[in-house]
Every structure is written in C-alpha cells, then in structure tokens.
Tab-separated table of C-alpha atoms in Angstrom:
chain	number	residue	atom	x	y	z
A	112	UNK	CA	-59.285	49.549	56.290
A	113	UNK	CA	-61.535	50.234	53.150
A	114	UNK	CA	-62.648	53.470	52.246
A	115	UNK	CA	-66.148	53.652	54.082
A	116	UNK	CA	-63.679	52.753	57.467
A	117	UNK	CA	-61.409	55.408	56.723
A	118	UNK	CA	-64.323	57.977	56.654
A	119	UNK	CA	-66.298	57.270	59.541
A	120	UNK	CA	-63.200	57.331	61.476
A	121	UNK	CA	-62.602	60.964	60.338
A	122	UNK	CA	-66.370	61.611	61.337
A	123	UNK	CA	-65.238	60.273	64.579
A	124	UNK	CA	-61.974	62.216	64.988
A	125	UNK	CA	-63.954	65.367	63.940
A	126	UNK	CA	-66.192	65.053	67.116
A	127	UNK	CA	-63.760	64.650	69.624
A	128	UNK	CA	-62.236	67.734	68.403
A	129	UNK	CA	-65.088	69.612	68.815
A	130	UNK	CA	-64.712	68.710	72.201
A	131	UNK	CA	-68.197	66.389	72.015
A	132	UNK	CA	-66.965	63.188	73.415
A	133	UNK	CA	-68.174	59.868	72.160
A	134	UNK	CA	-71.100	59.921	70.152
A	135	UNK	CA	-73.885	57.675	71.366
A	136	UNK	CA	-75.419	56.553	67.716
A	137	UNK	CA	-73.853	56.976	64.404
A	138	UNK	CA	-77.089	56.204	61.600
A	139	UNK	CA	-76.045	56.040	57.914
A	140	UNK	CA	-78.911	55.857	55.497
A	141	UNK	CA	-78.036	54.609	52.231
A	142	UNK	CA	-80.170	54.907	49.549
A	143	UNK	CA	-79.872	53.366	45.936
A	144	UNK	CA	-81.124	50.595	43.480
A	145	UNK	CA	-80.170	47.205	42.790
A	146	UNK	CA	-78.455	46.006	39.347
A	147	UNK	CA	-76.041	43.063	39.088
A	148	UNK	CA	-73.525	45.192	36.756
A	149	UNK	CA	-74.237	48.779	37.104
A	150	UNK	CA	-71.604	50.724	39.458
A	151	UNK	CA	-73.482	52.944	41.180
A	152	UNK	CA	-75.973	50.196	42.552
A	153	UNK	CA	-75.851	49.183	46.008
A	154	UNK	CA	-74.990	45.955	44.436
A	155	UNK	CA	-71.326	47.038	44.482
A	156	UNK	CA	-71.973	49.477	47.258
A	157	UNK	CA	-73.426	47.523	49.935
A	158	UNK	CA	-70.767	45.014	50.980
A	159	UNK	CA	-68.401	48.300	51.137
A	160	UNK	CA	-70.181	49.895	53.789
A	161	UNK	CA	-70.956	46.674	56.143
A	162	UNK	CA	-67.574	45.746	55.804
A	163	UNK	CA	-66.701	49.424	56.873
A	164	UNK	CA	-69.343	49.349	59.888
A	165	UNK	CA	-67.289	46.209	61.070
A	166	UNK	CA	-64.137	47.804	61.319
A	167	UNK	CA	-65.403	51.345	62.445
A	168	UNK	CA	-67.341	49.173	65.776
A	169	UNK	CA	-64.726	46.888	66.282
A	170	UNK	CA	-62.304	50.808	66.710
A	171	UNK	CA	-64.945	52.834	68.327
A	172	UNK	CA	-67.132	50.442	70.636
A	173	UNK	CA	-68.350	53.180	72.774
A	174	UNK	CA	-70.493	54.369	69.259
A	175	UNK	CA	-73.625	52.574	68.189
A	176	UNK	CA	-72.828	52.201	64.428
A	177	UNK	CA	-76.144	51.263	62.553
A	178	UNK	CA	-76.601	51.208	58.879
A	179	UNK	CA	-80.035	51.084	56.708
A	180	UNK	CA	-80.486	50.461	52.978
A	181	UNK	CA	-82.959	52.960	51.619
A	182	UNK	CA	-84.574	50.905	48.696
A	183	UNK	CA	-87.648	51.623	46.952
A	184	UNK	CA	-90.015	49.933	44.142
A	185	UNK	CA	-89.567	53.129	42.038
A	186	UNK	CA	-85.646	52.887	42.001
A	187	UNK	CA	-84.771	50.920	39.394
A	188	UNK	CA	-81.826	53.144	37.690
A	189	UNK	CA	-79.821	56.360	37.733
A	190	UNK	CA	-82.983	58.138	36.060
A	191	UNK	CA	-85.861	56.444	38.353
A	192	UNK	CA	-84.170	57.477	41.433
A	193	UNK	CA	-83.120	60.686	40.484
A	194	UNK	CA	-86.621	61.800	39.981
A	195	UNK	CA	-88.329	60.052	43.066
A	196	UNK	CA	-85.129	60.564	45.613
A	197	UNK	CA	-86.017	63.506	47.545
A	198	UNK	CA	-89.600	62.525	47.607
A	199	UNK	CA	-88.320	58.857	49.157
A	200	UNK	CA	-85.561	60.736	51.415
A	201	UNK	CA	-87.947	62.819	52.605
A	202	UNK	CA	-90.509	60.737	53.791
A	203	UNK	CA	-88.101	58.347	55.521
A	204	UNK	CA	-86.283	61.353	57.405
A	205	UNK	CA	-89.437	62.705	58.724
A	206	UNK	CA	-91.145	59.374	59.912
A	207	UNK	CA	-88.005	57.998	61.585
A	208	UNK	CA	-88.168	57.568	65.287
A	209	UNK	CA	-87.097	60.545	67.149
A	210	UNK	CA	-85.968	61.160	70.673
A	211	UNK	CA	-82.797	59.321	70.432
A	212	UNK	CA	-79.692	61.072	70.576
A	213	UNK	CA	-78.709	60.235	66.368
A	214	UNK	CA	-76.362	61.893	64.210
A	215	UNK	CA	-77.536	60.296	60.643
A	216	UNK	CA	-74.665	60.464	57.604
A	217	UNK	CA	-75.746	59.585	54.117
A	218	UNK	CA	-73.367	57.420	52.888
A	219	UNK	CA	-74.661	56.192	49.025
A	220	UNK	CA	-73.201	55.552	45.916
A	221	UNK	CA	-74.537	58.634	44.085
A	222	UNK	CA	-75.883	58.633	40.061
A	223	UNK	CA	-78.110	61.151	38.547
A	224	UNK	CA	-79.408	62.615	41.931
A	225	UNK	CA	-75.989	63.820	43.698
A	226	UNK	CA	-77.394	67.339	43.312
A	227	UNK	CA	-81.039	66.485	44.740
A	228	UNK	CA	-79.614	64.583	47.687
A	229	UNK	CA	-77.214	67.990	48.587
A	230	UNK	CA	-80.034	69.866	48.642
A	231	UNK	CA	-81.276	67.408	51.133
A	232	UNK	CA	-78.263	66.931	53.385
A	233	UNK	CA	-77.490	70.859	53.604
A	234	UNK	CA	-81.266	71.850	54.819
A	235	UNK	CA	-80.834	68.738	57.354
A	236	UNK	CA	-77.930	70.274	58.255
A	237	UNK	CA	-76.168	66.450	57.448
A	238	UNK	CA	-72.912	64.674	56.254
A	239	UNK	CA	-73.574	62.898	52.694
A	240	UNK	CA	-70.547	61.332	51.129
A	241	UNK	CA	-70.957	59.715	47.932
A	242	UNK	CA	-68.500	57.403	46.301
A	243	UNK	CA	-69.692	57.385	42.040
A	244	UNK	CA	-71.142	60.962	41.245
A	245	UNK	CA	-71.017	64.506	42.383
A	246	UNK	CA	-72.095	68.144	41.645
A	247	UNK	CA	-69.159	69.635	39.604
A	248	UNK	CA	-69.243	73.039	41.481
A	249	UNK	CA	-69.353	70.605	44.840
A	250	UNK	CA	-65.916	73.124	46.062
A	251	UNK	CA	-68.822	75.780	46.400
A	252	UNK	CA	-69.542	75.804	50.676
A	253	UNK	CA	-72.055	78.055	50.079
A	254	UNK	CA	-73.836	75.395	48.271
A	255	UNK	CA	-72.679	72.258	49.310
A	256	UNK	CA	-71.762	72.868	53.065
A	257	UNK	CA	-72.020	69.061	53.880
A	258	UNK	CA	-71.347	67.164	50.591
A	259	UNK	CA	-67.684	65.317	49.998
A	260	UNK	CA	-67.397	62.708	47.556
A	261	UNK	CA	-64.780	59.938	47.071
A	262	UNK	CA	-65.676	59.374	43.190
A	263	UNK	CA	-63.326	58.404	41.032
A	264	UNK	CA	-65.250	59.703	37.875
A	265	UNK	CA	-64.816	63.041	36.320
A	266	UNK	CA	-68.486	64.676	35.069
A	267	UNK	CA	-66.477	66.947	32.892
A	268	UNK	CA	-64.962	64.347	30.318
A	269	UNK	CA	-65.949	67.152	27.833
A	270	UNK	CA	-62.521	69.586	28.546
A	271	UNK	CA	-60.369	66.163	27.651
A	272	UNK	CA	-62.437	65.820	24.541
A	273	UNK	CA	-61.545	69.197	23.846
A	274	UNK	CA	-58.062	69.422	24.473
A	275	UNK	CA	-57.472	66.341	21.918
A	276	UNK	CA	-59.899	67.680	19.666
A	277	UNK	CA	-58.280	70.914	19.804
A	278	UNK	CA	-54.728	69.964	19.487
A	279	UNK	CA	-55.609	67.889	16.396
A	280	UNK	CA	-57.741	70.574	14.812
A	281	UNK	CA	-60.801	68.038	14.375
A	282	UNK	CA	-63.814	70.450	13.918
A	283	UNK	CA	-66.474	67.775	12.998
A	284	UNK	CA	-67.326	65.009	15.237
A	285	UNK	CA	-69.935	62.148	15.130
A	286	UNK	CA	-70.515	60.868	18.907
A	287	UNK	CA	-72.123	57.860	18.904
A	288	UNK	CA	-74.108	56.412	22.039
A	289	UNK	CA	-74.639	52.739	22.444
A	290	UNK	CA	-78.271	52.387	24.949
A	291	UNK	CA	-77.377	48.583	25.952
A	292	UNK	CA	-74.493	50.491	28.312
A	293	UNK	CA	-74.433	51.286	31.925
A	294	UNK	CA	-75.530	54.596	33.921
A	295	UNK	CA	-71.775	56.214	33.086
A	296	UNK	CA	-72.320	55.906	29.966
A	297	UNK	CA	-75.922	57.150	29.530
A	298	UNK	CA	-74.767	60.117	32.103
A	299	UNK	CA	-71.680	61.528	29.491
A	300	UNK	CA	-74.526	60.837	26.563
A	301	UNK	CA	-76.417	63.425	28.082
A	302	UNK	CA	-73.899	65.907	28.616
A	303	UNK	CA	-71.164	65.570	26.047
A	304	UNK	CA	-73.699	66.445	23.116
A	305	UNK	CA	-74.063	70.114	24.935
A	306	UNK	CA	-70.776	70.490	26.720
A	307	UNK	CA	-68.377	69.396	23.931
A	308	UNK	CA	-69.924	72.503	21.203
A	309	UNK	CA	-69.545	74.599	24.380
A	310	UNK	CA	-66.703	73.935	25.168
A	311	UNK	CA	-64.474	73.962	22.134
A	312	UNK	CA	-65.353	74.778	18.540
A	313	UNK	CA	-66.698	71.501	17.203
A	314	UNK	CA	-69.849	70.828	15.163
A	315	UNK	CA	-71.324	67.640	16.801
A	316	UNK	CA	-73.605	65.200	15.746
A	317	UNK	CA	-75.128	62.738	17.814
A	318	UNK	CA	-76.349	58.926	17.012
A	319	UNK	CA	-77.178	56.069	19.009
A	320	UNK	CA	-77.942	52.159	18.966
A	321	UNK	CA	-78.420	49.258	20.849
A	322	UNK	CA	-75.945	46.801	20.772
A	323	UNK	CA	-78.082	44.057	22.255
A	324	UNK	CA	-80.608	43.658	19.613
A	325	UNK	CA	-80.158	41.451	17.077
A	326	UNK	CA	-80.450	43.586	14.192
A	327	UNK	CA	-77.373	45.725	15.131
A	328	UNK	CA	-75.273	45.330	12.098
A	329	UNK	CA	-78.751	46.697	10.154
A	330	UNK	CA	-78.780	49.565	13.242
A	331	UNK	CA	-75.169	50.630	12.526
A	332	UNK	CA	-74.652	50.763	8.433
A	333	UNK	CA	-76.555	52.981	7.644
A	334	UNK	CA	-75.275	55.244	10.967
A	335	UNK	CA	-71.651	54.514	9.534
A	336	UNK	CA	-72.323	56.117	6.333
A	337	UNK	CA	-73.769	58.894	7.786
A	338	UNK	CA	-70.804	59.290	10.014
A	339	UNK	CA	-68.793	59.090	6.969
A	340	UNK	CA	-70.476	61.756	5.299
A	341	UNK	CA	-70.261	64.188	8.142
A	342	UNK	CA	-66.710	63.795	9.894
A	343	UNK	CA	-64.020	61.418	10.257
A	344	UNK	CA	-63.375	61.508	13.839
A	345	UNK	CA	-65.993	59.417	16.031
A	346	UNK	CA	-66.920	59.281	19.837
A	347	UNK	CA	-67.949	56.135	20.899
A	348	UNK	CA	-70.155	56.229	24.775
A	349	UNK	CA	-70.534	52.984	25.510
A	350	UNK	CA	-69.199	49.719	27.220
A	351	UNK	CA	-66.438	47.783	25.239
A	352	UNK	CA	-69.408	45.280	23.858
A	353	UNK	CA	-70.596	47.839	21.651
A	354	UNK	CA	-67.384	49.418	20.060
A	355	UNK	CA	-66.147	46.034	19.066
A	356	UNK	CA	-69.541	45.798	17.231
A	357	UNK	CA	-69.258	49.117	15.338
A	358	UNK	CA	-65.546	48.199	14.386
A	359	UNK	CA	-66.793	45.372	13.536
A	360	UNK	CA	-69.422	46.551	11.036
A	361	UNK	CA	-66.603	49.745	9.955
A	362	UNK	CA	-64.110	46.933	8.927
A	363	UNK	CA	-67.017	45.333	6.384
A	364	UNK	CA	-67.188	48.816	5.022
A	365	UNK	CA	-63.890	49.882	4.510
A	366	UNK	CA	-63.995	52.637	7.099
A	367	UNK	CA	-60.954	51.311	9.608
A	368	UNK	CA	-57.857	51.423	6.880
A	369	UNK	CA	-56.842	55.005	8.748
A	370	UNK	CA	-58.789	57.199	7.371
A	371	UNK	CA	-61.487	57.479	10.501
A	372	UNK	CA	-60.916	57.266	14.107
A	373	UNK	CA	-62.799	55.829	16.560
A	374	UNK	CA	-62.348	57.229	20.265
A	375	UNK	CA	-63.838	55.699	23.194
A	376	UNK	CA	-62.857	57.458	27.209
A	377	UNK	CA	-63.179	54.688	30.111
A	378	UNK	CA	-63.034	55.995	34.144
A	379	UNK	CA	-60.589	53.032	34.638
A	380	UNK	CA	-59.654	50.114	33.280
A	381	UNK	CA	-62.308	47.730	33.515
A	382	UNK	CA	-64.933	49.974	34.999
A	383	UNK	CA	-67.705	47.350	33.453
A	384	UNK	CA	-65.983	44.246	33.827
A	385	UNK	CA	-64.960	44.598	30.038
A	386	UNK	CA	-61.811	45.072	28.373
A	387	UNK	CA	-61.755	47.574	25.314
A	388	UNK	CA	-59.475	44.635	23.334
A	389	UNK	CA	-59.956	43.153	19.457
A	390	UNK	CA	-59.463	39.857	20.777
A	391	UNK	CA	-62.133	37.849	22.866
A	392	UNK	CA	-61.618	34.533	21.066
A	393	UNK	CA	-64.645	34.390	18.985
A	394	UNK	CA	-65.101	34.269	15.285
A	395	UNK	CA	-64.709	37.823	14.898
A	396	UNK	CA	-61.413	38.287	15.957
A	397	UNK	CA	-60.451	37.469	12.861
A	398	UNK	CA	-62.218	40.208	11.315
A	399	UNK	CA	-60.574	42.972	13.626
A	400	UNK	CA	-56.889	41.470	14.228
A	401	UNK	CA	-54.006	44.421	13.177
C-alpha cells in the first residue's frame, strides 16, 4: 500500500472513532505544476495519489473517493505557485458545488507555498498533507492545527552545515549556487546564505552560475579565483551536473590537490536522477579520476 493509501486509511480510521460512521465523499484537491524532472511537480506526484485512490476504494467501498488536479497557467514552478496559490485555492474552494455532504483533504506535493496553503487549510478548518516541503515550526497546533507532512527533506540543512563547519573550525565559506538546478536546490540557495551566518559563526559569501550555458568554464574562473581569495572551504547547491563542472574547471587551475574542499548535501541518493560520481564515461573523466 503506498504512502497516499496508508493515509487516507488513517483519515478513515479517524472517523469511525469519532463515532461518524462511513463517510459519504472523500474530495482531495491537489494542486501543483507540471515539470518532467522537478520533485515537487505533480509529475512525480500524480501517479502516487491515483494509485492510492485505487487501493483506498477497493478497502472502503462504502466512501466515494474522488480526486482533482488543481493546475493553473500561472504555475509553472516552486516560485509561480507560491505567489498565485492562495489566490487559485481560493477561488476553486469557494465556486465548488455545495450541498453535498464532502469532506475535502489537500493532498499536494508542497514547494515554496507549504506555509500559504496552512493558512488555507486551518481557516477551512481542513486536512492538508504534503509529501516534499513543510513549515519548520509545523509541531506548532496553534498554527498548524491541520497540516502533517510526509517529506523526506529537511528545510534546516543550515544546523548540519554548522555542526561540520564548527567541528572543523572553518570560519570562511564561499557557497556557490548553480541556477540550471531544481526547486531543492534554489529553496536551500535562498536560505542557507541567511541561516548559515545565523546560525554559526561563519563569514559567507555567496556566488552563482548556470551550468547549462555554454560559456560555463568562462562563468566559473573567474568565480574560482575569487573563491580562492576568500576561503578554502566551498558549498556547492546544485544538482550533480554542475559540481562535476566546477571540479572540472578547479582541476585546470590547480585548486583540487587538497588544499580546498568542495561540499555538496543531497536529500537522498539520487534525488535528481543524478549521481554525485567523477565518472560518467565521457572525455572528462579523465580529467577528474583520483
């Protein structure tokens, strides 16, 4: 039973014990983008949750189990649908048809607008359950009364940062963002730059590229040097594309003989569909092999 099974049967199980009997209709709205490679999409999310409504009709046939994909022109990524979500939500709760006996669950995938979509679900008074992001304070009932979350993701990479960083007594760190990278990635960009300094006592500086174009080797030299100007230790955010093509440009320049270190922090091993390996049997595995 996958995991979107296993938690409509607990919705179930909770009603009975409530002493409400069989619910008529069970509604989960789902609402998200599409992107062939990007985790949080409904891409990956979708066949999850129809999969789930199979098993959760085929146990509990005396519940109408419906499911609706909330998708919109103006979600197109993490950032586009946090800042039109509750706007979206809104409209769609309001204009449904009523008069039906409906519990509704949001079931989605979660990015950037976790927080938005809380503030939705506890004024409606509704379950949301999100399987990518959440609110790091989402223990707080006070706030989030109706918000659980099945991610495997951590939105506070910073306090492992800063326990290595701490134990090794590196005070000067270069973090180094690569833009061609998924909405994980462009999620810690945004917060390790503020959390890390806040965290622990480390001057930061911050640096990105795009690994994509083809002028990244001109992109990262002269962002090398200036790493190795400023620090020694650098934090790579970014699928495994882009670190091979900073090591890459570091071997050319001397700057991978042990003297720097390169760190890079995955959710799980390949969360992208990437390995973080030197060799993918092209011509510059040569140039990276130990």
């Amino acid at each position: 039973m996958n995991l979107v099974a296993r938690l409509l049967r607990i919705l179930v199980v909770t009603q009975l014990l409530l002493g409400t009997g069989a619910l008529p209709r069970v509604h989960i709205i789902s609402p998200g983008y599409f992107h062939k490679s990007d985790p949080p999409s409904l891409t990956h999310f979708e066949p999850a949750l129809e999969t789930g409504l199979e098993t959760v009709r085929r146990k509990y046939p005396h519940t109408n189990w419906t499911g609706e994909i909330l998708h919109r022109a103006s979600f197109v990524d993490c950032f586009s649908i946090r800042d039109n979500i509750q706007f979206e939500l809104s409209k769609w709760y309001y204009t449904k048809a009523s008069g039906e006996d409906v519990l509704t669950v949001i079931i989605a995938p979660g990015c950037f607008e976790s927080r938005y979509l809380s503030q939705l679900a506890a004024g409606w008074d509704t379950l949301l359950i999100t399987s990518i992001d959440y609110t790091e304070n989402i223990a707080d009932r006070d706030v989030f009364p109706s918000y659980v979350t099945t991610s495997p993701y951590s939105p506070a990479h910073q306090i492992t940062y800063c326990a290595l960083l701490n134990k090794l007594n590196w005070t000067k760190v270069y973090l180094l963002y690569d833009t061609n990278s998924g909405s994980f990635n462009a999620f810690q960009a945004q917060l390790l730059p503020v959390r890390i300094p806040a965290n622990c006592a480390v001057q930061l500086t911050r640096q990105q590229f795009t690994s994509s174009f083809s002028n990244v080797s001109e992109q990262l030299q002269p962002i090398l040097r200036d790493f190795n100007l400023k620090s020694r230790v650098l934090i790579y955010v970014g699928n495994p594309f882009g670190l091979r093509k900073i090591l890459v440009e570091a071997t050319k320049m001397n700057m991978t003989s042990g003297e720097h270190v390169y760190l890079a922090m995955t959710p799980f091993p390949g969360a992208y569909g990437e390995t973080f390996t030197w060799q993918i049997l092209d011509h510059e595995d040569q140039v990276l092999a130990p």
